[in-house]
Coordinates of C-alpha atoms in Angstrom, one line a residue:
M1 CA 107.9 130.7 -163.8
A2 CA 110.4 129.7 -166.4
R3 CA 107.9 127.3 -167.9
N4 CA 105.0 129.8 -167.9
Y5 CA 106.9 133.0 -168.7
P6 CA 110.0 132.1 -170.8
D7 CA 110.5 135.7 -171.8
L8 CA 111.0 136.8 -168.2
V9 CA 113.6 134.0 -167.3
E10 CA 116.8 133.9 -169.3
S11 CA 118.6 131.2 -167.3
M12 CA 118.3 129.2 -164.1
V13 CA 120.3 127.2 -161.6
V14 CA 118.5 124.2 -160.3
S15 CA 119.6 122.3 -157.2
G16 CA 118.4 118.9 -155.9
T17 CA 115.0 118.8 -157.5
V18 CA 113.3 116.9 -160.3
I19 CA 111.3 118.4 -163.2
D20 CA 108.2 116.6 -162.2
L21 CA 107.9 114.5 -159.0
T22 CA 106.3 111.4 -160.5
E23 CA 104.8 108.3 -158.9
S24 CA 107.7 106.2 -160.3
I25 CA 110.4 108.5 -158.9
T26 CA 108.5 108.4 -155.6
A27 CA 108.2 104.7 -155.6
A28 CA 111.9 104.2 -156.4
S29 CA 112.9 106.6 -153.6
F30 CA 111.1 105.2 -150.6
P31 CA 112.8 101.8 -150.3
K32 CA 116.2 103.5 -149.9
L33 CA 114.9 106.3 -147.8
G34 CA 112.9 104.2 -145.4
G35 CA 109.5 105.9 -145.6
D36 CA 106.1 105.4 -147.0
S37 CA 105.3 108.9 -148.1
W38 CA 107.0 112.3 -148.5
S39 CA 105.1 113.6 -145.6
D40 CA 106.4 110.8 -143.4
L41 CA 109.9 111.8 -144.3
L42 CA 109.6 115.6 -144.5
M43 CA 107.0 116.3 -141.8
P44 CA 108.4 114.4 -138.8
K45 CA 106.4 114.1 -135.6
S46 CA 109.3 113.3 -133.2
V47 CA 112.9 114.2 -132.5
D48 CA 114.0 110.9 -134.0
G49 CA 112.0 111.8 -137.1
V50 CA 113.8 115.1 -137.5
R51 CA 117.1 113.3 -137.0
K52 CA 116.2 110.8 -139.7
M53 CA 115.1 113.6 -142.1
F54 CA 118.5 115.4 -141.7
T55 CA 120.3 112.0 -142.0
V56 CA 118.6 111.4 -145.3
G57 CA 119.2 115.0 -146.5
T58 CA 122.9 115.1 -145.7
R59 CA 126.0 113.1 -146.7
K60 CA 127.1 112.7 -143.1
L61 CA 125.1 114.3 -140.3
P62 CA 127.4 115.5 -137.5
W63 CA 126.5 114.7 -134.0
L64 CA 124.0 117.2 -132.6
P65 CA 122.3 117.1 -129.2
D66 CA 118.6 116.3 -129.0
F67 CA 117.6 119.9 -128.1
V68 CA 118.7 121.0 -131.6
F69 CA 116.3 118.5 -133.3
R70 CA 113.6 119.4 -130.7
H71 CA 114.0 123.1 -131.6
F72 CA 113.6 122.2 -135.4
L73 CA 110.5 120.1 -134.5
Q74 CA 108.9 123.1 -132.6
V75 CA 109.6 125.8 -135.2
M76 CA 109.6 124.2 -138.6
F77 CA 106.5 122.0 -138.7
D78 CA 103.5 124.2 -138.0
N79 CA 100.6 124.2 -140.4
R80 CA 101.1 120.4 -140.7
K81 CA 97.8 119.6 -142.4
E82 CA 98.4 122.1 -145.2
K83 CA 102.0 121.0 -145.7
V84 CA 101.0 117.3 -145.9
E85 CA 98.4 118.2 -148.5
L86 CA 100.9 120.1 -150.5
L87 CA 103.4 117.2 -150.4
K88 CA 100.7 114.8 -151.6
A89 CA 99.7 117.2 -154.4
L90 CA 103.3 117.4 -155.6
V91 CA 103.4 113.8 -156.7
I92 CA 101.8 113.4 -160.2
S93 CA 101.1 110.3 -162.2
D94 CA 103.7 109.2 -164.7
K95 CA 101.2 109.6 -167.6
D96 CA 100.7 113.3 -166.6
A97 CA 104.4 114.1 -166.5
A98 CA 105.3 116.5 -169.3
F99 CA 108.9 117.6 -169.7
P100 CA 108.7 121.1 -171.1
N101 CA 111.0 122.3 -173.8
Y102 CA 112.8 125.0 -171.8
T103 CA 114.3 127.7 -173.9
Q104 CA 116.5 128.9 -171.1
R105 CA 120.0 127.8 -170.2
I106 CA 119.9 125.6 -167.1
H107 CA 122.7 124.7 -164.8
L108 CA 122.1 121.8 -162.4
L109 CA 124.0 122.0 -159.2
W110 CA 123.8 118.7 -157.2
G111 CA 125.3 117.1 -154.1
D112 CA 127.3 114.1 -155.3
D113 CA 126.0 112.0 -152.4
D114 CA 122.3 113.0 -152.7
K115 CA 120.3 110.1 -151.2
I116 CA 116.9 111.5 -152.3
F117 CA 117.6 112.3 -156.0
N118 CA 120.9 110.6 -156.7
S119 CA 123.5 111.5 -159.4
K120 CA 121.7 109.2 -161.9
V121 CA 118.6 111.3 -161.5
A122 CA 120.6 114.4 -162.1
Q123 CA 122.2 113.0 -165.2
D124 CA 118.9 111.8 -166.5
I125 CA 117.5 115.4 -166.1
K126 CA 120.5 116.8 -167.9
E127 CA 119.9 114.4 -170.8
I128 CA 116.2 115.3 -171.0
L129 CA 117.0 119.0 -171.0
G130 CA 119.6 118.6 -173.7
D131 CA 122.5 120.8 -174.9
K132 CA 121.3 123.9 -173.0
A133 CA 121.8 122.2 -169.7
S134 CA 125.0 121.7 -167.7
L135 CA 125.5 119.6 -164.6
E136 CA 128.0 120.1 -161.8
F137 CA 128.4 118.2 -158.5
V138 CA 129.2 119.6 -155.1
E139 CA 131.7 117.1 -153.7
R140 CA 131.0 115.4 -150.3
A141 CA 127.5 116.8 -150.1
G142 CA 124.1 115.3 -150.0
H143 CA 120.6 116.7 -150.9
L144 CA 121.1 119.7 -148.6
A145 CA 124.3 120.8 -150.4
P146 CA 123.8 124.5 -149.7
L147 CA 123.6 123.8 -146.0
E148 CA 126.3 121.1 -145.9
R149 CA 128.9 122.8 -148.0
P150 CA 127.8 126.4 -148.3
F151 CA 131.2 127.9 -149.4
V152 CA 131.7 125.3 -152.1
F153 CA 128.1 125.5 -153.2
N154 CA 128.2 129.3 -153.3
Q155 CA 131.4 129.3 -155.3
K156 CA 129.9 127.0 -157.9
L157 CA 126.7 129.0 -157.9
K158 CA 128.6 132.3 -158.5
K159 CA 130.6 130.7 -161.3
A160 CA 127.4 129.5 -163.0
L161 CA 125.7 132.9 -162.6
A162 CA 128.8 134.6 -164.0
S163 CA 128.7 132.3 -167.1
F164 CA 125.1 133.3 -167.7
Q165 CA 126.1 137.0 -167.5
T166 CA 129.0 136.4 -169.9
E167 CA 126.6 134.7 -172.3
V168 CA 124.2 137.6 -172.2
K169 CA 127.0 140.1 -172.9
Q170 CA 128.1 138.2 -175.9
K171 CA 124.6 138.3 -177.5

C-alpha cells in the first residue's frame, strides 16, 4: 500500500520482513533453517513440523506438550494448496527485485535473534532505505518477537508510533 499509494501512508513500522523475498535471500536462508522451501517450513504436515516451525521462529521455544502443536496443526493449516502456491509466488528472481524509493518514514522493529531474517538482513534493509529509516531490536526475541516478547515489542511499537505523531505535529 505504501508503495502504490504513498499519499495515503505517511509512515510505517515493519517487523521481521524483507522488502522483496528474492531467490538469493531464500537460498541463503534454507541451509541454516533446515528446509528446502518456505512451504516445507511454514506449512508443516506433522506435530514435529509445527514444533520445528516454532523453534525456527523463536529465540528459545519453551517446552509445550504435543497437544498444543497438534491443535495448531489442526486449526492453522487449512487451504494448504492455496497457501503453498502463495508462498511459492512470494519468492521473486533477483533480477526482478526492485527496491522502491519510499517517501515515508520507516521504523524497522526486529527480534535480535531472528533466525529467518537475521540482524544483518535488518541492517541491510535500513541501509537500502536510507536516512528516513530507523532500526530497533527487541532483545532476546526471534522472528516472532510480537509473540515472544509482547510487552517489550508493544512498548517499542508505541514509542515509534508516538515519534511519527510528533513528527506530523511539527510539520
